[in-house]
Tab-separated table of C-alpha atoms in Angstrom:
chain	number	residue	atom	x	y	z
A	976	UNK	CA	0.000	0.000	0.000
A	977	UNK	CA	1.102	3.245	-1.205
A	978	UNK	CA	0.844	6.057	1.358
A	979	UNK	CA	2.934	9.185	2.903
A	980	UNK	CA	4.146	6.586	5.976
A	981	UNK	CA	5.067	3.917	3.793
A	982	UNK	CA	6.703	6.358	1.063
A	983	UNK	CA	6.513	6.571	-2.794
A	984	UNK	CA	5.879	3.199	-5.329
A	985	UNK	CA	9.430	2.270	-6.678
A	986	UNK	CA	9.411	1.939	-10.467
A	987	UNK	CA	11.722	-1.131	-11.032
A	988	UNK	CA	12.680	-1.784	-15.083
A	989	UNK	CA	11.675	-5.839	-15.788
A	990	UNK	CA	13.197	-7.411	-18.685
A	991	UNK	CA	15.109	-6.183	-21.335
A	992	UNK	CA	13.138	-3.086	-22.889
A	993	UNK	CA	12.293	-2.789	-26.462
A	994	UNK	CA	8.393	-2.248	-26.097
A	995	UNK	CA	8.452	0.685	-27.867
A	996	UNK	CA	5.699	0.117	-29.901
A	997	UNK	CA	3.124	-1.668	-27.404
A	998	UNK	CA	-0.471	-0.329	-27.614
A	999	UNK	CA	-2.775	-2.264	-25.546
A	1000	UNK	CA	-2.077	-4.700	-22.501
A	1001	UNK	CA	-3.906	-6.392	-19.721
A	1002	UNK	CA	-3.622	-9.165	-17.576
A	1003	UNK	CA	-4.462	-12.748	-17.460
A	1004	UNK	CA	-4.004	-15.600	-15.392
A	1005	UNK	CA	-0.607	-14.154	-14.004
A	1006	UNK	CA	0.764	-12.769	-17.384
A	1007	UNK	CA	0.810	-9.615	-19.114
A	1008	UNK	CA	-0.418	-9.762	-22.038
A	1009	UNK	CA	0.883	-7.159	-24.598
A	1010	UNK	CA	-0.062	-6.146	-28.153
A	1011	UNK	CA	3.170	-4.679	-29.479
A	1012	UNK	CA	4.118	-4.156	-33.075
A	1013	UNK	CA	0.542	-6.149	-34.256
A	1014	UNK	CA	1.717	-9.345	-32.224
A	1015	UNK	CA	0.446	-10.661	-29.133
A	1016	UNK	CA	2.698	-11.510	-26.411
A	1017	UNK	CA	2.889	-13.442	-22.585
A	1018	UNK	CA	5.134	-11.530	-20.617
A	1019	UNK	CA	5.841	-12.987	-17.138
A	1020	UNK	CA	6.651	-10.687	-13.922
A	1021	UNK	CA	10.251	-11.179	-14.553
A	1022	UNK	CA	10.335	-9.522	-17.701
A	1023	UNK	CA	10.647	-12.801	-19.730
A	1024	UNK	CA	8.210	-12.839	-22.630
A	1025	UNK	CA	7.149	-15.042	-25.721
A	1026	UNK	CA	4.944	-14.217	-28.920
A	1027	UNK	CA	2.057	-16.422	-28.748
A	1028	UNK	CA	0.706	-17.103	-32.650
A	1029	UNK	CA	1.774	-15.636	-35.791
A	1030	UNK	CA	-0.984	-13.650	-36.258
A	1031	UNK	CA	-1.409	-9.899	-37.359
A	1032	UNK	CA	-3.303	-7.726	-34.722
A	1033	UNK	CA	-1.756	-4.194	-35.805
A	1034	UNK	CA	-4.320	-2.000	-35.291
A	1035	UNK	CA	-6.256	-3.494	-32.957
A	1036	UNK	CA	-8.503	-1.416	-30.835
A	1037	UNK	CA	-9.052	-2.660	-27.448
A	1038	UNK	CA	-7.631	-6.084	-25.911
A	1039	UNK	CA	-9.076	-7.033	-22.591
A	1040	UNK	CA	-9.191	-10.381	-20.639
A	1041	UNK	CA	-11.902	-12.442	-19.452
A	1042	UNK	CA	-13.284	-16.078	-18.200
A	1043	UNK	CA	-9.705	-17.471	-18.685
A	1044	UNK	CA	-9.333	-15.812	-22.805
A	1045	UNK	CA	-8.646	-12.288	-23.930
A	1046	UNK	CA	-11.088	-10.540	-26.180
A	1047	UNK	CA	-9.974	-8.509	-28.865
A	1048	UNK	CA	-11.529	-5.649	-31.310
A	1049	UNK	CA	-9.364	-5.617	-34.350
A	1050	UNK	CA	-10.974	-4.196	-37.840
A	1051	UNK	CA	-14.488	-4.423	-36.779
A	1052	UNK	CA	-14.661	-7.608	-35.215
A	1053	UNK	CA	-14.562	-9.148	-31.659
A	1054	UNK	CA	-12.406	-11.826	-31.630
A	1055	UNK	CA	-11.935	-14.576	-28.234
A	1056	UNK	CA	-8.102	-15.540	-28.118
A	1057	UNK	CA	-7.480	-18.329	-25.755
A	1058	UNK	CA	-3.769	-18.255	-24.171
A	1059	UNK	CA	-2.473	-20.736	-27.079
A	1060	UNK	CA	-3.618	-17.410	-29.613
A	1061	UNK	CA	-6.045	-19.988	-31.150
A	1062	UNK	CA	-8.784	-17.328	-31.969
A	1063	UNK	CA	-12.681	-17.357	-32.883
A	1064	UNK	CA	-15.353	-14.692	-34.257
A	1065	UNK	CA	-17.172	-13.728	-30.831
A	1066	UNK	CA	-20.974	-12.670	-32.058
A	1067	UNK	CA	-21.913	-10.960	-35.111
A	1068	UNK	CA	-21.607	-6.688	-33.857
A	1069	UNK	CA	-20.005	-4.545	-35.995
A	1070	UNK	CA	-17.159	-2.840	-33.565
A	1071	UNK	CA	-15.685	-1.030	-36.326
A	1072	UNK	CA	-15.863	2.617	-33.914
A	1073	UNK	CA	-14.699	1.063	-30.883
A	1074	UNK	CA	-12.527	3.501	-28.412
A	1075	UNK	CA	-12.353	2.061	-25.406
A	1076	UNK	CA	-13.093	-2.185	-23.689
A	1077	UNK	CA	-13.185	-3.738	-20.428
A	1078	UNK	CA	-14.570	-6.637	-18.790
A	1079	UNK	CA	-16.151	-6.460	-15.089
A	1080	UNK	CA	-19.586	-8.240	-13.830
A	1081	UNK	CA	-18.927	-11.287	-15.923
A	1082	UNK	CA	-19.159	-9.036	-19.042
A	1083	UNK	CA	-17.242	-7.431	-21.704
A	1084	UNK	CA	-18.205	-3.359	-21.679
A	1085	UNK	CA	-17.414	-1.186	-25.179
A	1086	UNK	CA	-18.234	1.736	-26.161
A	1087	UNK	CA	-18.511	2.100	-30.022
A	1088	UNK	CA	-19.946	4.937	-31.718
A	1089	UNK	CA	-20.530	6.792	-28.740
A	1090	UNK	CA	-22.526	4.123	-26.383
A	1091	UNK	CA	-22.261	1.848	-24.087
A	1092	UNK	CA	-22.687	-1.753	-24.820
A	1093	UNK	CA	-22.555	-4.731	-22.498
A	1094	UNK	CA	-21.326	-8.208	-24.276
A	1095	UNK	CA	-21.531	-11.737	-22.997
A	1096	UNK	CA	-19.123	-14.391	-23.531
A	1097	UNK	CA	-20.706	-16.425	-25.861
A	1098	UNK	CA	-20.941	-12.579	-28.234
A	1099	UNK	CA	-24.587	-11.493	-27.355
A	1100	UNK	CA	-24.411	-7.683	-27.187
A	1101	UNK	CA	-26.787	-4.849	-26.134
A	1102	UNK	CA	-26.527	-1.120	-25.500
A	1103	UNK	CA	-25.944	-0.803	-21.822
A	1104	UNK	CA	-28.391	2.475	-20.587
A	1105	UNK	CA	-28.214	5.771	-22.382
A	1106	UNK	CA	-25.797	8.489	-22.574
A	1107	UNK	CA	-23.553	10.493	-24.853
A	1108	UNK	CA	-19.983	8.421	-24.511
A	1109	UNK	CA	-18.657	10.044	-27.640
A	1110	UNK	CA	-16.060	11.499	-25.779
A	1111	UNK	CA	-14.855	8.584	-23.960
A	1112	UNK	CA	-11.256	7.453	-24.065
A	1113	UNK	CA	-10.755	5.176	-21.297
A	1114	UNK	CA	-13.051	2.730	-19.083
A	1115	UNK	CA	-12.402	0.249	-16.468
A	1116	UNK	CA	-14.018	-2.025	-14.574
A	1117	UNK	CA	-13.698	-2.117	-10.424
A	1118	UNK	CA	-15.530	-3.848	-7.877
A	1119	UNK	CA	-19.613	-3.515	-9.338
A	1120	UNK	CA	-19.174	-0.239	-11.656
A	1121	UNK	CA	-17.584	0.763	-14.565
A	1122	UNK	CA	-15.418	3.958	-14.687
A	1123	UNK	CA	-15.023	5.875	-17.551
A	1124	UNK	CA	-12.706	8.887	-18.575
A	1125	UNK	CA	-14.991	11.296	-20.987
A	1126	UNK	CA	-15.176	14.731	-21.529
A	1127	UNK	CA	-12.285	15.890	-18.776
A	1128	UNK	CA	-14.723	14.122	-16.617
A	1129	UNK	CA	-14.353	10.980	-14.251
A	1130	UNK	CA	-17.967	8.667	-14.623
A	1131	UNK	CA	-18.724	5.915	-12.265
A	1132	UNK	CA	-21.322	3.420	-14.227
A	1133	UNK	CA	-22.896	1.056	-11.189
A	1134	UNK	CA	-23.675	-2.111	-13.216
A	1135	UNK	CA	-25.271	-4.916	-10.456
């Protein structure tokens, strides 16, 4: 716990660098999981890390993990990627505008052309409530709510 008694977080370098190109990451069953350079790689908390399938993800939009897979939105298209980077078509939406993923509540949460959407596992979507999330840029999931970065302004989303 970080706090004025117990002094500053230490920033400690793992591995050997060259992540220079790295746009999404999460975490999954003890691993990072990084998109760098349109490949997927398992990254442990040494720093040690291994491209897992040969497969082309530049340009993905959002990479998240959840119920033991990560979820991917990468030209339009949800994609489940289990930790072999076997991959599948997740549902039929068209996530061609999506900014910003999470999972939290046993769900995935996008927002895509300016709403939010909840997403099962199995690919059954649904706008989530109403709003204007246009200006959205980042959302996470903690504890029962969503939290969302839009407009200069921090939104908490209670989902249960």
């Amino acid at each position: 716990v970080i706090s004025p008694e117990t002094g500053p977080a230490i920033r400690e370098a793992v591995g050997d660098g060259g992540w220079h190109k790295t746009t999404h990451m999460t975490a999954l069953d003890g691993h990072l999981w990084i998109l760098d350079s349109g490949k997927l790689y398992r990254c442990d908390t040494k720093g040690a890390s291994q491209q897992v399938g040969d497969d082309d993800w530049g340009g993905a939009a959002a990479l998240t993990a959840l119920e033991g897979c990560l979820w991917l939105v990468h030209k339009g298209t949800l994609y489940k990627v289990d930790t072999k980077g076997a991959y599948e078509e997740a549902g039929d939406g068209d996530w061609g505008a999506t900014v910003a993923m999470t999972s939290a509540g046993g769900f995935l949460w996008m927002i895509d052309s300016g709403a939010l959407y909840r997403t099962t596992s199995k690919g059954k979507w649904g706008k989530a409530g109403k709003g204007d999330w246009r200006e959205t840029k980042l959302l996470v999931g903690l504890d029962d709510a969503l939290w969302a970065v839009s407009g200069g302004g921090l939104y908490k989303i209670t989902i249960k």
